[in-house]
CSV table of N, CA and C in Angstrom, one decimal:
chain,number,residue,atom,x,y,z
N,1,MET,N,0.1,-13.4,152.2
N,1,MET,CA,0.3,-14.7,152.8
N,1,MET,C,0.9,-14.5,154.2
N,2,ARG,N,0.5,-15.2,155.1
N,2,ARG,CA,1.1,-15.1,156.4
N,2,ARG,C,2.2,-16.1,156.6
N,3,SER,N,2.0,-17.3,156.3
N,3,SER,CA,3.0,-18.4,156.5
N,3,SER,C,2.6,-19.6,155.7
N,4,VAL,N,3.6,-20.3,155.3
N,4,VAL,CA,3.4,-21.7,154.7
N,4,VAL,C,4.4,-22.6,155.3
N,5,PHE,N,3.9,-23.7,155.9
N,5,PHE,CA,4.8,-24.7,156.5
N,5,PHE,C,4.5,-26.0,156.0
N,6,VAL,N,5.6,-26.8,155.8
N,6,VAL,CA,5.5,-28.2,155.4
N,6,VAL,C,6.2,-29.1,156.5
N,7,ASP,N,5.5,-30.1,156.9
N,7,ASP,CA,6.1,-31.0,157.9
N,7,ASP,C,7.4,-31.5,157.4
N,8,PRO,N,8.4,-31.5,158.3
N,8,PRO,CA,9.8,-31.9,157.9
N,8,PRO,C,9.9,-33.2,157.2
N,9,ASP,N,8.9,-34.2,157.6
N,9,ASP,CA,8.9,-35.5,156.9
N,9,ASP,C,8.6,-35.4,155.4
N,10,TRP,N,8.0,-34.3,155.0
N,10,TRP,CA,7.6,-34.1,153.6
N,10,TRP,C,8.5,-33.1,152.9
N,11,HIS,N,9.6,-32.6,153.5
N,11,HIS,CA,10.5,-31.6,152.8
N,11,HIS,C,11.1,-32.3,151.6
N,12,ARG,N,11.4,-31.5,150.6
N,12,ARG,CA,12.1,-31.9,149.4
N,12,ARG,C,11.3,-32.9,148.6
N,13,ARG,N,10.0,-32.9,148.7
N,13,ARG,CA,9.1,-33.7,147.9
N,13,ARG,C,8.2,-33.0,147.0
N,14,GLY,N,8.3,-31.7,146.9
N,14,GLY,CA,7.5,-30.9,146.1
N,14,GLY,C,6.2,-30.3,146.7
N,15,VAL,N,6.0,-30.7,147.9
N,15,VAL,CA,4.7,-30.2,148.6
N,15,VAL,C,4.7,-28.7,148.7
N,16,GLY,N,5.8,-28.1,149.1
N,16,GLY,CA,5.8,-26.6,149.3
N,16,GLY,C,5.5,-26.0,147.9
N,17,ARG,N,6.1,-26.5,146.9
N,17,ARG,CA,5.9,-25.9,145.5
N,17,ARG,C,4.5,-26.0,145.1
N,18,LEU,N,3.9,-27.2,145.4
N,18,LEU,CA,2.5,-27.4,145.0
N,18,LEU,C,1.6,-26.4,145.8
N,19,LEU,N,1.8,-26.2,147.1
N,19,LEU,CA,1.0,-25.3,147.9
N,19,LEU,C,1.2,-23.9,147.3
N,20,MET,N,2.4,-23.5,147.0
N,20,MET,CA,2.6,-22.1,146.5
N,20,MET,C,2.0,-21.9,145.2
N,21,ALA,N,2.0,-22.9,144.3
N,21,ALA,CA,1.4,-22.8,143.0
N,21,ALA,C,-0.1,-22.6,143.1
N,22,LYS,N,-0.7,-23.4,144.1
N,22,LYS,CA,-2.2,-23.2,144.3
N,22,LYS,C,-2.5,-21.8,144.8
N,23,LEU,N,-1.7,-21.3,145.8
N,23,LEU,CA,-1.9,-20.0,146.3
N,23,LEU,C,-1.8,-18.9,145.2
N,24,GLU,N,-0.8,-19.1,144.3
N,24,GLU,CA,-0.6,-18.2,143.2
N,24,GLU,C,-1.9,-18.2,142.3
N,25,ARG,N,-2.4,-19.4,142.0
N,25,ARG,CA,-3.6,-19.5,141.1
N,25,ARG,C,-4.7,-18.8,141.8
N,26,VAL,N,-5.0,-19.0,143.0
N,26,VAL,CA,-6.1,-18.4,143.7
N,26,VAL,C,-5.9,-16.9,143.8
N,27,ALA,N,-4.7,-16.4,144.1
N,27,ALA,CA,-4.4,-15.0,144.1
N,27,ALA,C,-4.8,-14.4,142.7
N,28,LEU,N,-4.3,-15.0,141.7
N,28,LEU,CA,-4.6,-14.4,140.3
N,28,LEU,C,-6.2,-14.4,140.0
N,29,GLU,N,-6.8,-15.5,140.5
N,29,GLU,CA,-8.3,-15.6,140.3
N,29,GLU,C,-9.0,-14.5,141.0
N,30,ILE,N,-8.5,-14.0,142.1
N,30,ILE,CA,-9.2,-13.0,142.8
N,30,ILE,C,-8.5,-11.6,142.7
N,31,ASP,N,-7.7,-11.5,141.6
N,31,ASP,CA,-7.1,-10.3,141.1
N,31,ASP,C,-6.1,-9.7,142.1
N,32,ILE,N,-5.3,-10.6,142.8
N,32,ILE,CA,-4.2,-10.1,143.6
N,32,ILE,C,-2.9,-10.3,142.7
N,33,GLY,N,-2.2,-9.2,142.6
N,33,GLY,CA,-1.0,-9.2,141.7
N,33,GLY,C,0.3,-9.3,142.4
N,34,LEU,N,0.3,-9.2,143.7
N,34,LEU,CA,1.5,-9.2,144.5
N,34,LEU,C,1.4,-10.1,145.7
N,35,LEU,N,2.4,-11.0,145.8
N,35,LEU,CA,2.4,-11.9,147.0
N,35,LEU,C,3.5,-11.4,147.9
N,36,ILE,N,3.3,-11.3,149.2
N,36,ILE,CA,4.2,-10.9,150.2
N,36,ILE,C,4.2,-11.9,151.3
N,37,VAL,N,5.4,-12.4,151.6
N,37,VAL,CA,5.5,-13.4,152.6
N,37,VAL,C,6.6,-13.1,153.6
N,38,PRO,N,6.4,-13.3,154.9
N,38,PRO,CA,7.4,-13.3,155.9
N,38,PRO,C,8.2,-14.6,155.9
N,39,SER,N,9.5,-14.5,155.7
N,39,SER,CA,10.3,-15.8,155.6
N,39,SER,C,11.3,-15.9,156.7
N,40,SER,N,11.6,-17.1,157.1
N,40,SER,CA,12.7,-17.3,158.0
N,40,SER,C,14.0,-17.4,157.1
N,41,LEU,N,15.1,-17.3,157.8
N,41,LEU,CA,16.4,-17.5,157.1
N,41,LEU,C,16.4,-18.9,156.4
N,42,THR,N,15.9,-19.9,157.1
N,42,THR,CA,15.9,-21.2,156.5
N,42,THR,C,15.1,-21.3,155.2
N,43,ALA,N,14.0,-20.6,155.1
N,43,ALA,CA,13.1,-20.7,154.0
N,43,ALA,C,13.4,-19.7,152.9
N,44,GLN,N,14.4,-18.9,153.1
N,44,GLN,CA,14.7,-17.8,152.1
N,44,GLN,C,15.0,-18.4,150.7
N,45,GLU,N,15.9,-19.4,150.7
N,45,GLU,CA,16.2,-20.0,149.4
N,45,GLU,C,15.1,-20.7,148.7
N,46,PHE,N,14.1,-21.2,149.4
N,46,PHE,CA,12.9,-21.8,148.9
N,46,PHE,C,12.1,-20.7,148.1
N,47,TYR,N,11.9,-19.6,148.8
N,47,TYR,CA,11.1,-18.5,148.2
N,47,TYR,C,11.9,-17.9,147.0
N,48,LYS,N,13.2,-17.8,147.1
N,48,LYS,CA,14.0,-17.2,146.0
N,48,LYS,C,13.8,-18.1,144.8
N,49,ALA,N,13.9,-19.4,145.0
N,49,ALA,CA,13.7,-20.4,143.9
N,49,ALA,C,12.3,-20.3,143.2
N,50,LEU,N,11.4,-19.7,143.9
N,50,LEU,CA,10.0,-19.5,143.4
N,50,LEU,C,9.8,-18.1,142.8
N,51,GLY,N,10.9,-17.3,142.8
N,51,GLY,CA,10.8,-16.0,142.2
N,51,GLY,C,10.6,-14.9,143.1
N,52,PHE,N,10.6,-15.1,144.4
N,52,PHE,CA,10.4,-14.1,145.4
N,52,PHE,C,11.8,-13.3,145.5
N,53,ARG,N,11.7,-12.1,145.9
N,53,ARG,CA,12.9,-11.3,146.2
N,53,ARG,C,12.8,-10.7,147.6
N,54,LEU,N,13.9,-10.5,148.2
N,54,LEU,CA,14.0,-9.9,149.5
N,54,LEU,C,13.7,-8.4,149.4
N,55,VAL,N,12.7,-7.9,150.1
N,55,VAL,CA,12.5,-6.4,150.1
N,55,VAL,C,12.9,-5.7,151.4
N,56,ARG,N,12.9,-6.4,152.5
N,56,ARG,CA,13.4,-5.8,153.7
N,56,ARG,C,13.5,-6.9,154.8
N,57,GLU,N,14.2,-6.5,155.9
N,57,GLU,CA,14.3,-7.4,157.0
N,57,GLU,C,13.6,-6.7,158.2
N,58,HIS,N,13.0,-7.6,159.1
N,58,HIS,CA,12.3,-7.1,160.3
N,58,HIS,C,12.9,-7.8,161.5
N,59,GLN,N,13.3,-7.1,162.5
N,59,GLN,CA,13.9,-7.7,163.7
N,59,GLN,C,12.9,-7.4,164.8
N,60,GLU,N,12.5,-8.4,165.5
N,60,GLU,CA,11.7,-8.2,166.7
N,60,GLU,C,12.3,-9.1,167.8
N,61,GLY,N,13.0,-8.4,168.7
N,61,GLY,CA,13.7,-9.2,169.8
N,61,GLY,C,14.8,-10.0,169.1
N,62,GLU,N,14.8,-11.3,169.4
N,62,GLU,CA,15.8,-12.2,168.8
N,62,GLU,C,15.4,-12.7,167.5
N,63,GLU,N,14.1,-12.5,167.1
N,63,GLU,CA,13.6,-13.1,165.9
N,63,GLU,C,13.8,-12.2,164.7
N,64,ARG,N,14.5,-12.7,163.6
N,64,ARG,CA,14.7,-11.9,162.4
N,64,ARG,C,13.9,-12.5,161.3
N,65,THR,N,13.1,-11.7,160.7
N,65,THR,CA,12.2,-12.1,159.6
N,65,THR,C,12.5,-11.4,158.3
N,66,LEU,N,12.6,-12.1,157.2
N,66,LEU,CA,12.8,-11.6,155.9
N,66,LEU,C,11.5,-11.4,155.2
N,67,ILE,N,11.2,-10.2,154.7
N,67,ILE,CA,10.0,-9.9,154.0
N,67,ILE,C,10.3,-10.0,152.5
N,68,MET,N,9.6,-11.0,151.9
N,68,MET,CA,9.9,-11.3,150.5
N,68,MET,C,8.6,-11.1,149.7
N,69,GLU,N,8.8,-10.7,148.4
N,69,GLU,CA,7.6,-10.5,147.6
N,69,GLU,C,7.9,-11.1,146.2
N,70,ARG,N,6.7,-11.3,145.5
N,70,ARG,CA,6.8,-11.8,144.1
N,70,ARG,C,5.6,-11.1,143.4
N,71,GLN,N,6.0,-10.5,142.3
N,71,GLN,CA,5.0,-9.8,141.4
N,71,GLN,C,4.4,-10.8,140.5
N,72,LEU,N,3.0,-10.9,140.6
N,72,LEU,CA,2.3,-11.9,139.7
N,72,LEU,C,1.9,-11.2,138.4
N,73,ARG,N,1.6,-9.9,138.5
N,73,ARG,CA,1.2,-9.2,137.3
N,73,ARG,C,2.0,-7.9,137.2
N,74,THR,N,2.2,-7.5,135.9
N,74,THR,CA,3.0,-6.3,135.7
N,74,THR,C,2.1,-5.1,135.5
C-alpha cells in the first residue's frame, strides 16, 4: 500500500476502517499475505488499532515516516 487518506470531515466515522478492510480482502484474494504501509506520526495509532506494527522509521529531510506492517497469513 502506498497511502490511505480520509477527508478530515469524515474522520472518526469508520471510513478508514472500511477502506482498510476492503484492501485486506482484496490482498487476500490475490494471495498477498503482508501489508506494508508508510505512516505519518498522526496515523500511527490508527494503523496500530488495525493490527499493524512499527518495523522501522525513515527520515528524508524534515519528513519522518513510520513503516508499519500487518501479517495477513502465517
